[in-house]
């Protein structure tokens, strides 16, 4: 159909047939972090776009949590980090005291303070949003429950709602699925899916390689340096995992398996991908 006045369509109105690539939301170039004279990360570089769900893998002490904290600017780092938009953060559940003297709604409202400024109190619209976010994680009926009275999975869902209240463009999640019940895991994964559909980038640390392979479309394998970056098929290969986990990877009947890391257990994997 031509233009109503018989003239040419404007360039913005003409179909181009070209696929529009999602915008870059996070750029990291040769980032390094040290604790005193001990290097924690060395020369890490990667780039993520909107809608990506990136899983950060690696053995204990590989620098996974350090990476998230450096992206937040919570610890000093050298190199270049460009985060386009706001970041929202979910810490490891074990780092948050169960004795936190606030109810679930109050915890979610704390996510509003970076947007309001510490001198302003949350208003009616903020409380309405906090209630909606609790409903999104299945905890509308626990809004007035003390945070410490909730189960581990429920507390993790509250922390997820608090992160959503920050209205971040990049969600940084530190082991959000570790040690919680299956329904809470599925709820959090559903929230992550909804955030991705809205164009937000999600970066999640995890020890569960099988789950990362199922859920993430990008994997970053760390062991102080960035060992590998790609899809599950590219990263979860025995020869690649061996460079990160070193002696923690063994081959059993042609499969790669991880030796137990403390309380973490992983199913065996076929070279070239998961079973």
Short mmCIF file of N, CA and C in Angstrom, two decimals, residues 55 57 204 206-219 221 230-241 245 249-250 254-258 265-275:
data_model
loop_
_atom_site.label_atom_id
_atom_site.label_comp_id
_atom_site.label_asym_id
_atom_site.label_seq_id
_atom_site.Cartn_x
_atom_site.Cartn_y
_atom_site.Cartn_z
N UNK A 55 24.92 -17.97 31.99
CA UNK A 55 25.30 -18.70 33.19
C UNK A 55 26.79 -18.64 33.39
N UNK A 57 29.91 -20.23 35.19
CA UNK A 57 30.30 -21.51 35.77
C UNK A 57 31.76 -21.48 36.20
N UNK A 204 23.80 -15.15 35.76
CA UNK A 204 23.57 -15.99 36.93
C UNK A 204 24.78 -16.89 37.18
N UNK A 206 26.32 -20.21 38.97
CA UNK A 206 25.74 -21.49 39.38
C UNK A 206 26.82 -22.56 39.39
N UNK A 207 26.60 -23.59 40.22
CA UNK A 207 27.44 -24.78 40.21
C UNK A 207 26.77 -25.92 39.45
N UNK A 208 25.52 -25.73 39.05
CA UNK A 208 24.75 -26.80 38.43
C UNK A 208 24.89 -26.72 36.91
N UNK A 209 25.82 -27.48 36.37
CA UNK A 209 26.10 -27.42 34.94
C UNK A 209 24.93 -27.92 34.10
N UNK A 210 24.27 -28.98 34.55
CA UNK A 210 23.15 -29.51 33.79
C UNK A 210 22.02 -28.50 33.70
N UNK A 211 21.71 -27.85 34.81
CA UNK A 211 20.66 -26.85 34.81
C UNK A 211 21.04 -25.65 33.94
N UNK A 212 22.30 -25.23 34.01
CA UNK A 212 22.76 -24.12 33.19
C UNK A 212 22.61 -24.46 31.71
N UNK A 213 22.92 -25.70 31.35
CA UNK A 213 22.80 -26.12 29.95
C UNK A 213 21.35 -26.07 29.49
N UNK A 214 20.42 -26.43 30.37
CA UNK A 214 19.01 -26.41 30.00
C UNK A 214 18.45 -25.01 29.89
N UNK A 215 18.86 -24.13 30.80
CA UNK A 215 18.17 -22.85 30.94
C UNK A 215 18.87 -21.67 30.26
N UNK A 216 20.19 -21.69 30.20
CA UNK A 216 20.95 -20.53 29.72
C UNK A 216 21.25 -20.65 28.23
N UNK A 217 21.24 -19.53 27.53
CA UNK A 217 21.62 -19.55 26.13
C UNK A 217 23.07 -19.14 25.90
N UNK A 218 23.77 -18.82 26.98
CA UNK A 218 25.18 -18.44 26.90
C UNK A 218 25.85 -18.88 28.19
N UNK A 219 27.03 -19.45 28.09
CA UNK A 219 27.78 -19.90 29.26
C UNK A 219 29.14 -19.24 29.28
N UNK A 221 32.64 -19.74 31.30
CA UNK A 221 33.35 -20.68 32.16
C UNK A 221 34.60 -19.99 32.72
N UNK A 230 30.47 -19.35 25.31
CA UNK A 230 29.70 -19.81 24.16
C UNK A 230 28.44 -20.55 24.58
N UNK A 231 27.92 -21.38 23.69
CA UNK A 231 26.74 -22.18 23.98
C UNK A 231 27.13 -23.39 24.83
N UNK A 232 26.10 -24.10 25.33
CA UNK A 232 26.37 -25.31 26.11
C UNK A 232 27.15 -26.33 25.30
N UNK A 233 26.81 -26.46 24.03
CA UNK A 233 27.50 -27.42 23.18
C UNK A 233 28.98 -27.07 23.02
N UNK A 234 29.29 -25.79 23.04
CA UNK A 234 30.67 -25.35 22.87
C UNK A 234 31.47 -25.42 24.17
N UNK A 235 30.81 -25.13 25.29
CA UNK A 235 31.51 -24.99 26.57
C UNK A 235 31.57 -26.30 27.35
N UNK A 236 30.47 -27.06 27.35
CA UNK A 236 30.40 -28.25 28.20
C UNK A 236 30.98 -29.47 27.49
N UNK A 237 32.21 -29.36 27.10
CA UNK A 237 32.96 -30.46 26.50
C UNK A 237 34.06 -30.85 27.48
N UNK A 238 34.39 -32.12 27.52
CA UNK A 238 35.33 -32.60 28.52
C UNK A 238 36.67 -31.87 28.45
N UNK A 239 37.17 -31.62 27.22
CA UNK A 239 38.47 -30.97 27.10
C UNK A 239 38.41 -29.51 27.55
N UNK A 240 37.24 -28.87 27.40
CA UNK A 240 37.08 -27.49 27.85
C UNK A 240 36.92 -27.45 29.37
N UNK A 241 36.05 -28.31 29.90
CA UNK A 241 35.84 -28.36 31.36
C UNK A 241 37.14 -28.69 32.08
N UNK A 245 38.26 -26.94 35.52
CA UNK A 245 38.14 -27.71 36.76
C UNK A 245 39.37 -28.55 37.05
N UNK A 249 37.73 -32.88 37.05
CA UNK A 249 37.03 -33.52 35.95
C UNK A 249 37.67 -34.87 35.66
N UNK A 250 36.85 -35.89 35.59
CA UNK A 250 37.35 -37.22 35.23
C UNK A 250 36.49 -37.76 34.10
N UNK A 254 33.74 -42.71 28.74
CA UNK A 254 33.58 -41.73 27.68
C UNK A 254 32.79 -40.51 28.06
N UNK A 255 32.41 -40.40 29.33
CA UNK A 255 31.66 -39.24 29.79
C UNK A 255 32.53 -38.41 30.73
N UNK A 256 32.25 -37.11 30.74
CA UNK A 256 32.94 -36.23 31.68
C UNK A 256 32.07 -36.08 32.92
N UNK A 257 32.67 -36.17 34.09
CA UNK A 257 31.94 -35.99 35.33
C UNK A 257 32.77 -35.14 36.27
N UNK A 258 32.08 -34.34 37.08
CA UNK A 258 32.78 -33.49 38.03
C UNK A 258 32.87 -34.17 39.38
N UNK A 265 26.78 -31.54 43.57
CA UNK A 265 26.89 -32.76 42.78
C UNK A 265 26.42 -32.47 41.38
N UNK A 266 27.07 -33.07 40.39
CA UNK A 266 26.70 -32.84 39.01
C UNK A 266 26.55 -34.17 38.30
N UNK A 267 25.56 -34.29 37.42
CA UNK A 267 25.38 -35.53 36.66
C UNK A 267 26.47 -35.67 35.62
N UNK A 268 26.73 -36.90 35.16
CA UNK A 268 27.75 -37.09 34.14
C UNK A 268 27.33 -36.44 32.83
N UNK A 269 28.32 -36.04 32.02
CA UNK A 269 28.06 -35.38 30.76
C UNK A 269 28.83 -36.07 29.65
N UNK A 270 28.20 -36.15 28.48
CA UNK A 270 28.91 -36.67 27.32
C UNK A 270 29.79 -35.58 26.74
N UNK A 271 30.97 -35.92 26.22
CA UNK A 271 31.76 -34.92 25.52
C UNK A 271 30.93 -34.32 24.39
N UNK A 272 31.00 -32.99 24.29
CA UNK A 272 30.24 -32.31 23.27
C UNK A 272 28.88 -31.86 23.76
N UNK A 273 28.56 -32.09 25.02
CA UNK A 273 27.30 -31.62 25.54
C UNK A 273 26.79 -32.52 26.66
N UNK A 274 25.63 -32.15 27.20
CA UNK A 274 25.06 -32.91 28.30
C UNK A 274 24.23 -34.06 27.77
N UNK A 275 24.09 -35.09 28.61
CA UNK A 275 23.24 -36.22 28.23
C UNK A 275 21.79 -35.78 28.19
#
